Coordinates of C-alpha atoms in Angstrom, one line a residue:
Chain A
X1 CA 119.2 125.7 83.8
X2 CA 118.3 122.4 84.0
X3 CA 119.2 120.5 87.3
X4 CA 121.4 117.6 87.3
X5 CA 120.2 114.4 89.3
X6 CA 122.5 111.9 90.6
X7 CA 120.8 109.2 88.5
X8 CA 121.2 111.2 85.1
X9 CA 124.7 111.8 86.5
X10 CA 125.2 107.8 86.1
X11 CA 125.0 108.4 82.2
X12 CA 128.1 111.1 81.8
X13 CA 130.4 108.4 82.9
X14 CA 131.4 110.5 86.0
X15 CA 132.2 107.1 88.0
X16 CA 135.1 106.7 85.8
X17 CA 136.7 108.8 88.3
X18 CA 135.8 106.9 91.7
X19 CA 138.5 104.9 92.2
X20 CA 141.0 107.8 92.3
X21 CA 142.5 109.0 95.9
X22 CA 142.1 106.6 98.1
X23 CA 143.1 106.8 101.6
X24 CA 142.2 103.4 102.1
X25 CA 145.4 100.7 102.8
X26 CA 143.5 97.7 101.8
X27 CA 145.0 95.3 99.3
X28 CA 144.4 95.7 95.8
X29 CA 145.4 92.3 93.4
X30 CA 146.5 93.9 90.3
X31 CA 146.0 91.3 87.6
X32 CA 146.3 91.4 83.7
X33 CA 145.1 88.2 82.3
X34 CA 142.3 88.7 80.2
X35 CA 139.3 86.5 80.6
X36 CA 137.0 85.5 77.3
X37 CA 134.8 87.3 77.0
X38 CA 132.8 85.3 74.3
X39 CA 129.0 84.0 75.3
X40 CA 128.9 80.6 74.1
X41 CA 125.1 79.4 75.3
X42 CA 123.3 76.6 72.8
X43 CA 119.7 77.6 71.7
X44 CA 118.2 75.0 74.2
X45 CA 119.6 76.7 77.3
X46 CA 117.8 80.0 76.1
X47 CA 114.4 80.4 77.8
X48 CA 111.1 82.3 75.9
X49 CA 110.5 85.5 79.0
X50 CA 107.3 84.0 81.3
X51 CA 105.6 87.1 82.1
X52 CA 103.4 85.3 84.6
X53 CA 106.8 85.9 87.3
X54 CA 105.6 89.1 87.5
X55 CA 103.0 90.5 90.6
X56 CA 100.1 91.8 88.7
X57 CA 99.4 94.2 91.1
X58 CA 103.0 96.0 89.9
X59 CA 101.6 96.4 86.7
X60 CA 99.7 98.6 84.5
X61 CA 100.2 96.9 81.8
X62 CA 102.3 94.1 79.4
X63 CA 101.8 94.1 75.8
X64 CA 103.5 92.7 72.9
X65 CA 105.4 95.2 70.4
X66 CA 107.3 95.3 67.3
X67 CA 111.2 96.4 68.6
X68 CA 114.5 96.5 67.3
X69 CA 117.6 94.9 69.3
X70 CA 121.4 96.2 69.7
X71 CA 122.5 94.1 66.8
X72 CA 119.6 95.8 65.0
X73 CA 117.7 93.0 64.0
X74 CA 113.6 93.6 64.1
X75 CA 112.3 91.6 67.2
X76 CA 109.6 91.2 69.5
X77 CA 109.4 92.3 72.8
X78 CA 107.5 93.0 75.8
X79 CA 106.7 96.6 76.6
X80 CA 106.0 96.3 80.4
X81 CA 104.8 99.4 82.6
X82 CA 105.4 98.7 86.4
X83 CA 104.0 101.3 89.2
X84 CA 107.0 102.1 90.9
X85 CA 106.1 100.2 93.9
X86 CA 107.2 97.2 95.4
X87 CA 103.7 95.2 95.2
X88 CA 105.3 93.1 97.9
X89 CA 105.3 96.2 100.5
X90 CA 103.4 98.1 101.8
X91 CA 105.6 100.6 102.4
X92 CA 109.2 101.6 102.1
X93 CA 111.9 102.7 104.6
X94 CA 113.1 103.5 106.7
X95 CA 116.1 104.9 105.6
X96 CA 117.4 107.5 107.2
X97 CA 117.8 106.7 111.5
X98 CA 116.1 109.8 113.4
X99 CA 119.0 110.2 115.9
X100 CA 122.2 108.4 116.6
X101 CA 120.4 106.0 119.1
X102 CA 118.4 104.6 116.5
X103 CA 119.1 100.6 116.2
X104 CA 118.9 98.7 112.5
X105 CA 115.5 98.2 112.9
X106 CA 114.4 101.9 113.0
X107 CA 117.2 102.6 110.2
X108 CA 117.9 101.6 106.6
X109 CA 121.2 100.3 104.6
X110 CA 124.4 102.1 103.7
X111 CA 127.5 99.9 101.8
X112 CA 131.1 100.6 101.1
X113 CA 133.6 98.0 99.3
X114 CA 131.4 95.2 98.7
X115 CA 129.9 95.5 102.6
X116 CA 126.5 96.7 103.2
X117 CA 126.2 98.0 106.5
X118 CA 123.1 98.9 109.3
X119 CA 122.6 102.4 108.8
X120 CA 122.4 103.0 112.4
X121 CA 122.8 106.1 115.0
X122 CA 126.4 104.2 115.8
X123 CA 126.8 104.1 112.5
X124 CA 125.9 108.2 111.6
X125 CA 127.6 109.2 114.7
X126 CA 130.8 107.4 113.8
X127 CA 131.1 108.4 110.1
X128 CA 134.1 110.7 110.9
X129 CA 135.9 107.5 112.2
X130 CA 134.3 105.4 109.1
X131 CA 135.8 107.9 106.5
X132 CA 138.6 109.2 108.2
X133 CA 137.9 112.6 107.8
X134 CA 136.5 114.5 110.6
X135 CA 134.1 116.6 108.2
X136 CA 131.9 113.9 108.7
X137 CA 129.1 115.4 111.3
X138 CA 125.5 114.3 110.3
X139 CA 123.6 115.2 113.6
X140 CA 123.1 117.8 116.3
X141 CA 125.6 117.0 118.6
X142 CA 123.7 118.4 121.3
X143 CA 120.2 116.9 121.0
X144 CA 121.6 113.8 118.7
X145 CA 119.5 114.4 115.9
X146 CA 120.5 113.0 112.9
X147 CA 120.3 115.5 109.6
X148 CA 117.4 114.1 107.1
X149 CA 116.1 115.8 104.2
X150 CA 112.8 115.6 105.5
X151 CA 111.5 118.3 102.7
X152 CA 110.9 118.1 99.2
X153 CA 113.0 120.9 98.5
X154 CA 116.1 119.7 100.4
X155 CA 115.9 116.3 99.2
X156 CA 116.3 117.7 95.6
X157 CA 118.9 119.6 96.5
X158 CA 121.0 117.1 98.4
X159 CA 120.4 114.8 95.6
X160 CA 122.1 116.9 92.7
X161 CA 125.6 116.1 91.4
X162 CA 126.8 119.7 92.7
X163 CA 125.6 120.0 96.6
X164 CA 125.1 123.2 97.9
X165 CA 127.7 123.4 101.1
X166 CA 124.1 124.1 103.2
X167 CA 123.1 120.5 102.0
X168 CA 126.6 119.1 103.4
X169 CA 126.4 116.7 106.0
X170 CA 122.7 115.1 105.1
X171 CA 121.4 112.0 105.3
X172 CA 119.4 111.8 102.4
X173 CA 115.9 110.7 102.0
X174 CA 112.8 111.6 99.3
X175 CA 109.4 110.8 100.0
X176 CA 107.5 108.2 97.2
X177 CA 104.8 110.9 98.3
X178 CA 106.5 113.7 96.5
X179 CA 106.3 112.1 93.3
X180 CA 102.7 110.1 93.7
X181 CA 99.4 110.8 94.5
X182 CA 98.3 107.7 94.9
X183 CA 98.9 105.5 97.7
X184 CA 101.0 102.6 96.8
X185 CA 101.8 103.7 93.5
X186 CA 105.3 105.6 92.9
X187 CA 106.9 106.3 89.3
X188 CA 105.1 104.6 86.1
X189 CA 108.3 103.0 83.9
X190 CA 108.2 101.0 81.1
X191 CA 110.5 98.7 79.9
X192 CA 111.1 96.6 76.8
X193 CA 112.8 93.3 77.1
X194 CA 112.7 90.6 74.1
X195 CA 110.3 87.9 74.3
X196 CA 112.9 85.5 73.9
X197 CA 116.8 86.6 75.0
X198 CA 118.9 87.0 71.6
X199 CA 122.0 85.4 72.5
X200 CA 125.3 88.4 71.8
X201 CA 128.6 87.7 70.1
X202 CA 130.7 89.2 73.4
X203 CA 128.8 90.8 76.5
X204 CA 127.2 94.3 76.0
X205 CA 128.3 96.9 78.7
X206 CA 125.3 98.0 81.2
X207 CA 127.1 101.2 81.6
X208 CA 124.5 103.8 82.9
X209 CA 120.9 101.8 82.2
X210 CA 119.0 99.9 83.6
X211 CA 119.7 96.8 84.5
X212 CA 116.1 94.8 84.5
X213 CA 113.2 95.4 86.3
X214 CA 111.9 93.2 89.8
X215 CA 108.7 91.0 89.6
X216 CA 107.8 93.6 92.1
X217 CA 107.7 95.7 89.8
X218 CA 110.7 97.7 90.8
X219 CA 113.7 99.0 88.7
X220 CA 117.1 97.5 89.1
X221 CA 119.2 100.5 88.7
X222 CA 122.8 100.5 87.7
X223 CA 125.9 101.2 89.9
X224 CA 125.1 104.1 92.1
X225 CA 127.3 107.4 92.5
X226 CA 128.8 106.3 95.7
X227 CA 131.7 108.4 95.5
X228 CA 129.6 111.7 94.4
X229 CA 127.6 111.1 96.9
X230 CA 129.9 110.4 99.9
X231 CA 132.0 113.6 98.2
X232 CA 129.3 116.1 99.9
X233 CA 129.2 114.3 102.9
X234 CA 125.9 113.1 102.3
X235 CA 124.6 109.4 102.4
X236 CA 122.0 108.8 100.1
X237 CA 120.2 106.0 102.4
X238 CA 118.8 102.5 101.3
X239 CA 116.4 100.9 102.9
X240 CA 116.8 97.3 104.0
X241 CA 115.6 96.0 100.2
X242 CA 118.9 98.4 99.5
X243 CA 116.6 100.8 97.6
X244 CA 115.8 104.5 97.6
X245 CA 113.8 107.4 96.2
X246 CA 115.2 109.9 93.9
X247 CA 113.1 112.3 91.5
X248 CA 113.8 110.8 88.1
X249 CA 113.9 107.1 89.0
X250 CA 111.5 107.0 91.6
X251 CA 112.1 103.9 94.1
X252 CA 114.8 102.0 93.2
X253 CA 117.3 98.9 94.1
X254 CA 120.9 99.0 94.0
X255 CA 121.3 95.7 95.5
X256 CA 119.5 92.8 96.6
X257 CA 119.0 92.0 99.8
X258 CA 116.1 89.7 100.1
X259 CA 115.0 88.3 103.7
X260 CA 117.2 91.1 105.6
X261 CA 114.9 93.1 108.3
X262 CA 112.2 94.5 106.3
X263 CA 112.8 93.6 102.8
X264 CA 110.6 90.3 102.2
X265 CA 112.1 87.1 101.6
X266 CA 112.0 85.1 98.4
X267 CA 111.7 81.3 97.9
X268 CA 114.1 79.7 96.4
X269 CA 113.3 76.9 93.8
X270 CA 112.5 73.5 94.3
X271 CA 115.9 72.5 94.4
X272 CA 117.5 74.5 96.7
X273 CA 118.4 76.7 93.8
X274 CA 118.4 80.0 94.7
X275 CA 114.9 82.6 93.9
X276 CA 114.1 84.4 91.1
X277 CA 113.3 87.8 91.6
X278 CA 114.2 89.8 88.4
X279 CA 114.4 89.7 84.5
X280 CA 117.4 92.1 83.1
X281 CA 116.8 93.9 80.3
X282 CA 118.3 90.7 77.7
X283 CA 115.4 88.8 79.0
X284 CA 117.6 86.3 81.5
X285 CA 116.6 85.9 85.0
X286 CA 117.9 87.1 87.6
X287 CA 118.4 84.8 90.8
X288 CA 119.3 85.4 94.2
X289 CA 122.9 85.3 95.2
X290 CA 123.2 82.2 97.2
X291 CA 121.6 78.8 97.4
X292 CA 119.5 76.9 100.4
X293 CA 122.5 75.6 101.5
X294 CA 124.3 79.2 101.3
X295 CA 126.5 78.3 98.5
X296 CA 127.0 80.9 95.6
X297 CA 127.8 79.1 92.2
X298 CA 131.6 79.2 91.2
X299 CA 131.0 79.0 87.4
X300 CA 129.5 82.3 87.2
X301 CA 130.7 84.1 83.8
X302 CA 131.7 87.8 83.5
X303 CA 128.2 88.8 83.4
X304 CA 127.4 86.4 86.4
X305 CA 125.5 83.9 84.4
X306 CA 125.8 80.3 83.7
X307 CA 123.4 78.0 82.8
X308 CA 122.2 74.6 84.5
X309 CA 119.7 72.0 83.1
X310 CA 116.6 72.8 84.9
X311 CA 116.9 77.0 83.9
X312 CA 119.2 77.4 81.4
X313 CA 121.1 80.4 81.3
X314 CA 120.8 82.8 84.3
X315 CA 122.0 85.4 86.0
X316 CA 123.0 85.3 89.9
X317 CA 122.6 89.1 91.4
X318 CA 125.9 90.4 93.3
X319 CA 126.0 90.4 96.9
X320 CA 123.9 93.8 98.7
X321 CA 126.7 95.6 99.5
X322 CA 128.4 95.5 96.4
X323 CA 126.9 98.2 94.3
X324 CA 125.5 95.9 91.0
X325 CA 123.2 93.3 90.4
X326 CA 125.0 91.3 87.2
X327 CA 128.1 92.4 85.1
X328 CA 126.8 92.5 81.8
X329 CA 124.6 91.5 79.5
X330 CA 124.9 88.6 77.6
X331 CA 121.9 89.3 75.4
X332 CA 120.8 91.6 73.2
X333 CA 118.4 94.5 74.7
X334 CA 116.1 96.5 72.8
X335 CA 114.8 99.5 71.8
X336 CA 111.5 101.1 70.7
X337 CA 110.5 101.1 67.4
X338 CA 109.1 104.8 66.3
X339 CA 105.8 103.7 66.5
X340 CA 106.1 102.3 70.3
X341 CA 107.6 105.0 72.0
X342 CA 108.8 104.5 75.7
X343 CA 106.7 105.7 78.4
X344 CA 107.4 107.5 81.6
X345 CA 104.6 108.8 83.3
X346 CA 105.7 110.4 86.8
X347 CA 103.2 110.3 89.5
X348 CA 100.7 109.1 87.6
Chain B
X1 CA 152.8 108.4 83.6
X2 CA 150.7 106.8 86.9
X3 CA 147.7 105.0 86.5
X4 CA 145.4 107.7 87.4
X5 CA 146.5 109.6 84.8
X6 CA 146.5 107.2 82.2
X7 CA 143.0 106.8 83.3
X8 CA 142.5 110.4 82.6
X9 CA 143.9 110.1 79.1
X10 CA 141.9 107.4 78.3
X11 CA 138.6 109.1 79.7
X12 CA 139.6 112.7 77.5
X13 CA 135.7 112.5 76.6
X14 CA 135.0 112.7 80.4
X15 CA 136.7 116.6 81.0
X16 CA 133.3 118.3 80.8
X17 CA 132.0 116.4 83.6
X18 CA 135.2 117.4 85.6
X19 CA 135.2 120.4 85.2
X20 CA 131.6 120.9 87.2
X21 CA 132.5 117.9 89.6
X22 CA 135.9 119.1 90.9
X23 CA 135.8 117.5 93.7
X24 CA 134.2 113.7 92.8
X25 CA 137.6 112.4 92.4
X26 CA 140.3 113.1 94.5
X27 CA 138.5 113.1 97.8
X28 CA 139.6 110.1 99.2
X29 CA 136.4 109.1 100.0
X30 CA 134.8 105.4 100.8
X31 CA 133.2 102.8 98.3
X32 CA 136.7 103.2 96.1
X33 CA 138.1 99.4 95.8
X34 CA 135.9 97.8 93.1
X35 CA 137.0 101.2 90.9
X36 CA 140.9 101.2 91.7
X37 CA 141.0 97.6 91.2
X38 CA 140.4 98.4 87.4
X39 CA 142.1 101.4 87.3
X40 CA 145.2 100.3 85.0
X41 CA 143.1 97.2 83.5
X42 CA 141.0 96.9 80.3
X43 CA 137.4 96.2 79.7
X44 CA 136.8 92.2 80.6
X45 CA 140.5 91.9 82.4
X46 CA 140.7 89.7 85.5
X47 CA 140.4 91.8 88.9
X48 CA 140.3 91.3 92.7
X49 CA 140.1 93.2 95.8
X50 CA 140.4 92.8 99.6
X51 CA 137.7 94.9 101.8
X52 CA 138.4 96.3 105.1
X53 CA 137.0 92.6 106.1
X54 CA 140.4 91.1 104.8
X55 CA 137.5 89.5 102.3
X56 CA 138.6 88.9 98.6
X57 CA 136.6 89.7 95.8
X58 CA 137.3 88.5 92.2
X59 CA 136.0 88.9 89.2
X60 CA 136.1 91.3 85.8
X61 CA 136.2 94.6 84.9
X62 CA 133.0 95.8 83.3
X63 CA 131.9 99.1 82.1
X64 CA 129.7 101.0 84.2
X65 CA 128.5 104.9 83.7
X66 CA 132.3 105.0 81.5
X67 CA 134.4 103.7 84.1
X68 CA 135.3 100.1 84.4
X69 CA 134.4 98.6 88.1
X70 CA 135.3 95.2 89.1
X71 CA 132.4 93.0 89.4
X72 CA 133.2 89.7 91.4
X73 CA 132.1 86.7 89.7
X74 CA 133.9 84.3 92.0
X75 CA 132.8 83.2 95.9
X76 CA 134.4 85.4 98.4
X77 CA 137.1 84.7 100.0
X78 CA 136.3 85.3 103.4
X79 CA 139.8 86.0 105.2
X80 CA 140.8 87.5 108.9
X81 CA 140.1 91.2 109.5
X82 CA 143.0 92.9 108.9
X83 CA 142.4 96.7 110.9
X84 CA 144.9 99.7 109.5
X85 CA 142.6 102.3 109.5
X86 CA 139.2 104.0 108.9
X87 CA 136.7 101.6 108.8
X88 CA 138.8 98.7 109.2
X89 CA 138.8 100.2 112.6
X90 CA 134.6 101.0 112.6
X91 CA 134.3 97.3 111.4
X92 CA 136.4 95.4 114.3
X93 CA 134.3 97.1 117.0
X94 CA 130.1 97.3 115.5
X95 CA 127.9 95.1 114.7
X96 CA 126.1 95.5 111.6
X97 CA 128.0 94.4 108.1
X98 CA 127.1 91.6 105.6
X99 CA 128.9 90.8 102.5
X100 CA 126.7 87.9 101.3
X101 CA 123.4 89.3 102.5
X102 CA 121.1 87.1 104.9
X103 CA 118.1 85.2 104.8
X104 CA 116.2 83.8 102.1
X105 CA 113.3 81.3 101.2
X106 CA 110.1 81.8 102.9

């Protein structure tokens, strides 16, 4: 039988169901306006992808190929294979905190509602009063060792959609290692995004794919399965870049979180604009959250865009904690034709 | 009918993944608001939240993995803490949360 992985698990539309039962008592605003959901952006705010954003030493390669978009129409895109590791690290983690002494800087990221949180000791040993539910006991309450799966085994079992009760009450980690035998190197991916973004009628759903890929040459995954996860009592740690290993994906973001402990910084632009740091799949930039001054734009569009005079049109990434980088996509993204078949080449 | 099972309804497609994920749903568990604050909405409907920060999000109900989250596309609207429970609690007495991450620039 063929195991199911939390990231597949993200395509079967299982996160339909997180909202459902919650103990929390904060506030939901219940509103039914509908918003437009039209993309009206003029030709001239539409900007050809500059493949020279991306760190070369993420690549393995870029090539132009023949591909066809959602509305069907023949294109071209870029067919871009990254390495799976962030070429502005030299190494990932931590994630997981040893034992419940462990401050933020000897332990990753964890986020709930919007709020990412220091994945500390404190924060392990308090995840009963956290949740509200006093299952929650992820270390030896005698020697204060927190519960990592520090095997290959047991991270691939605490990282299926169905946990064995033994894997209850992990933190969970996976080693790059596992899936690589080369040092800096993690999971080959390729990606196809249109030379130049093809403006859609209404915003596509992202659904369960990928949202773009970093000019680190790492993948911006979609929304993760919080609620699967926290459902075995497990906490599938970030590091401070708010990413993680699993075995199909590789190393992964689920946020961005640029300049925070051990995930590198990124400039902004000239202008106090906030930095680039990815392209979704449509072929539209992806910015940083917040300006020099701190600011985050107010005109932002259902997908987070908007456009400005100096970029055009452009995404702005969510905030770390909250589980997504953009909304939608207001282009069109592609797919391979026959004869350019996708390429995934695990621990190459 | 309530919400949650109108949501069912409309998710019929969705039983098979139930039915081997019995417990995903109902467990009360954290991470919950941006999903229950589309819960009775459509696809590209208005929405908004309040974290255990007393912080609003707004923004739209988008489609992700089936379900429809509420992704904010407006500023937050950082408000007082307002403690009732669980995490509220957690939050008032650590350190350690950001909404809007940190630094930036070189």
């Amino acid at each position: 039988m063929k195991t199911e992985y939390i990231i597949p698990l993200l395509f079967s539309g299982t996160l339909a169901l997180a909202g459902c039962g919650s103990s929390d008592d904060s506030e939901v605003v219940d509103t039914t306006d509908d918003s437009d959901s039209s993309v009206d952006i003029e030709d001239d705010d539409v900007a050809d992808v500059d493949t020279s954003y991306f760190d070369l030493a993420s690549l393995d390669s870029i090539e132009v190929v023949e591909c066809t978009l959602t509305n069907n129409e023949s294109s071209t895109c870029y067919q871009i294979t990254v390495k799976g590791f962030p070429a502005d690290r030299s190494e990932i983690g931590p994630f997981c905190p040893e034992v419940i002494t462990a401050t933020a800087e000897d332990a990753g990221k964890w986020f709930d509602d919007g709020v990412l949180y220091d994945l500390t000791g404190e924060f392990i040993a308090n995840l009963d009063e956290f949740y509200n539910d006093n299952n929650w006991l992820l270390y030896d309450e005698e020697s204060g060792e927190v519960n990592i799966t520090d095997t290959q085994t047991s991270c691939e079992a605490a990282a299926v959609v169905d946990v064995a009760e033994e894997y209850h009450n992990y933190c969970v980690q996976c080693d790059l290692d596992y899936y690589s035998d080369v040092e800096g190197e993690g999971i080959y991916s390729t990606y196809l995004i249109p030379t130049t973004p093809v403006v859609r009628d209404s915003a596509g759903d992202i659904d369960g794919e990928n949202v773009g890929v970093a000019f680190n040459g790492v993948n911006l995954a979609a929304a993760a399965p919080a609620e699967v996860i926290l459902s075995a009592y497990t906490i599938a740690a970030f590091d401070d870049c708010v990413g993680h290993v699993n075995p199909v994906a590789g190393y992964h973001y689920h946020g961005a979180n640029h300049g925070d402990g051990d995930c590198p910084a990124i400039a902004f632009e000239s202008d106090g604009h906030g930095g680039a740091f990815a392209y979704a799949m449509d072929g539209f930039v992806i910015y940083s959250m917040l300006d020099e001054e701190g600011n985050e734009a107010s005109d932002l569009d259902e997908c987070r865009g908007h456009t400005d005079d100096v970029r055009g049109y452009h995404y702005h990434s969510a905030g770390p904690g909250e589980n997504a980088f953009i909304g939608c996509f207001t282009g069109e993204t592609a797919s391979a034709d026959d004869d350019n078949e996708m390429d995934e080449r695990p621990g190459r | 009918m309530n919400r949650w099972h109108s949501n069912v309804c409309y998710l019929a497609g969705l039983i098979l993944v139930l039915s081997v994920l019995p417990v995903a749903a109902h467990e009360g568990h954290g991470d919950e608001l941006p999903w229950e604050a589309c819960q009775a909405l459509e696809k590209s409907a208005q929405c908004a939240y309040t974290n255990s920060h007393g912080d609003v999000y707004r923004g739209t109900c988008r489609v992700f993995s089936g379900g429809l989250m509420c992704v904010r596309n407006q500023p937050i609207i950082h408000g007082e803490v307002q403690q009732t429970d669980s995490h509220k609690d957690y939050d008032a007495l650590h350190q350690g949360a950001s909404e809007s991450g940190t630094g930036e620039g070189l």
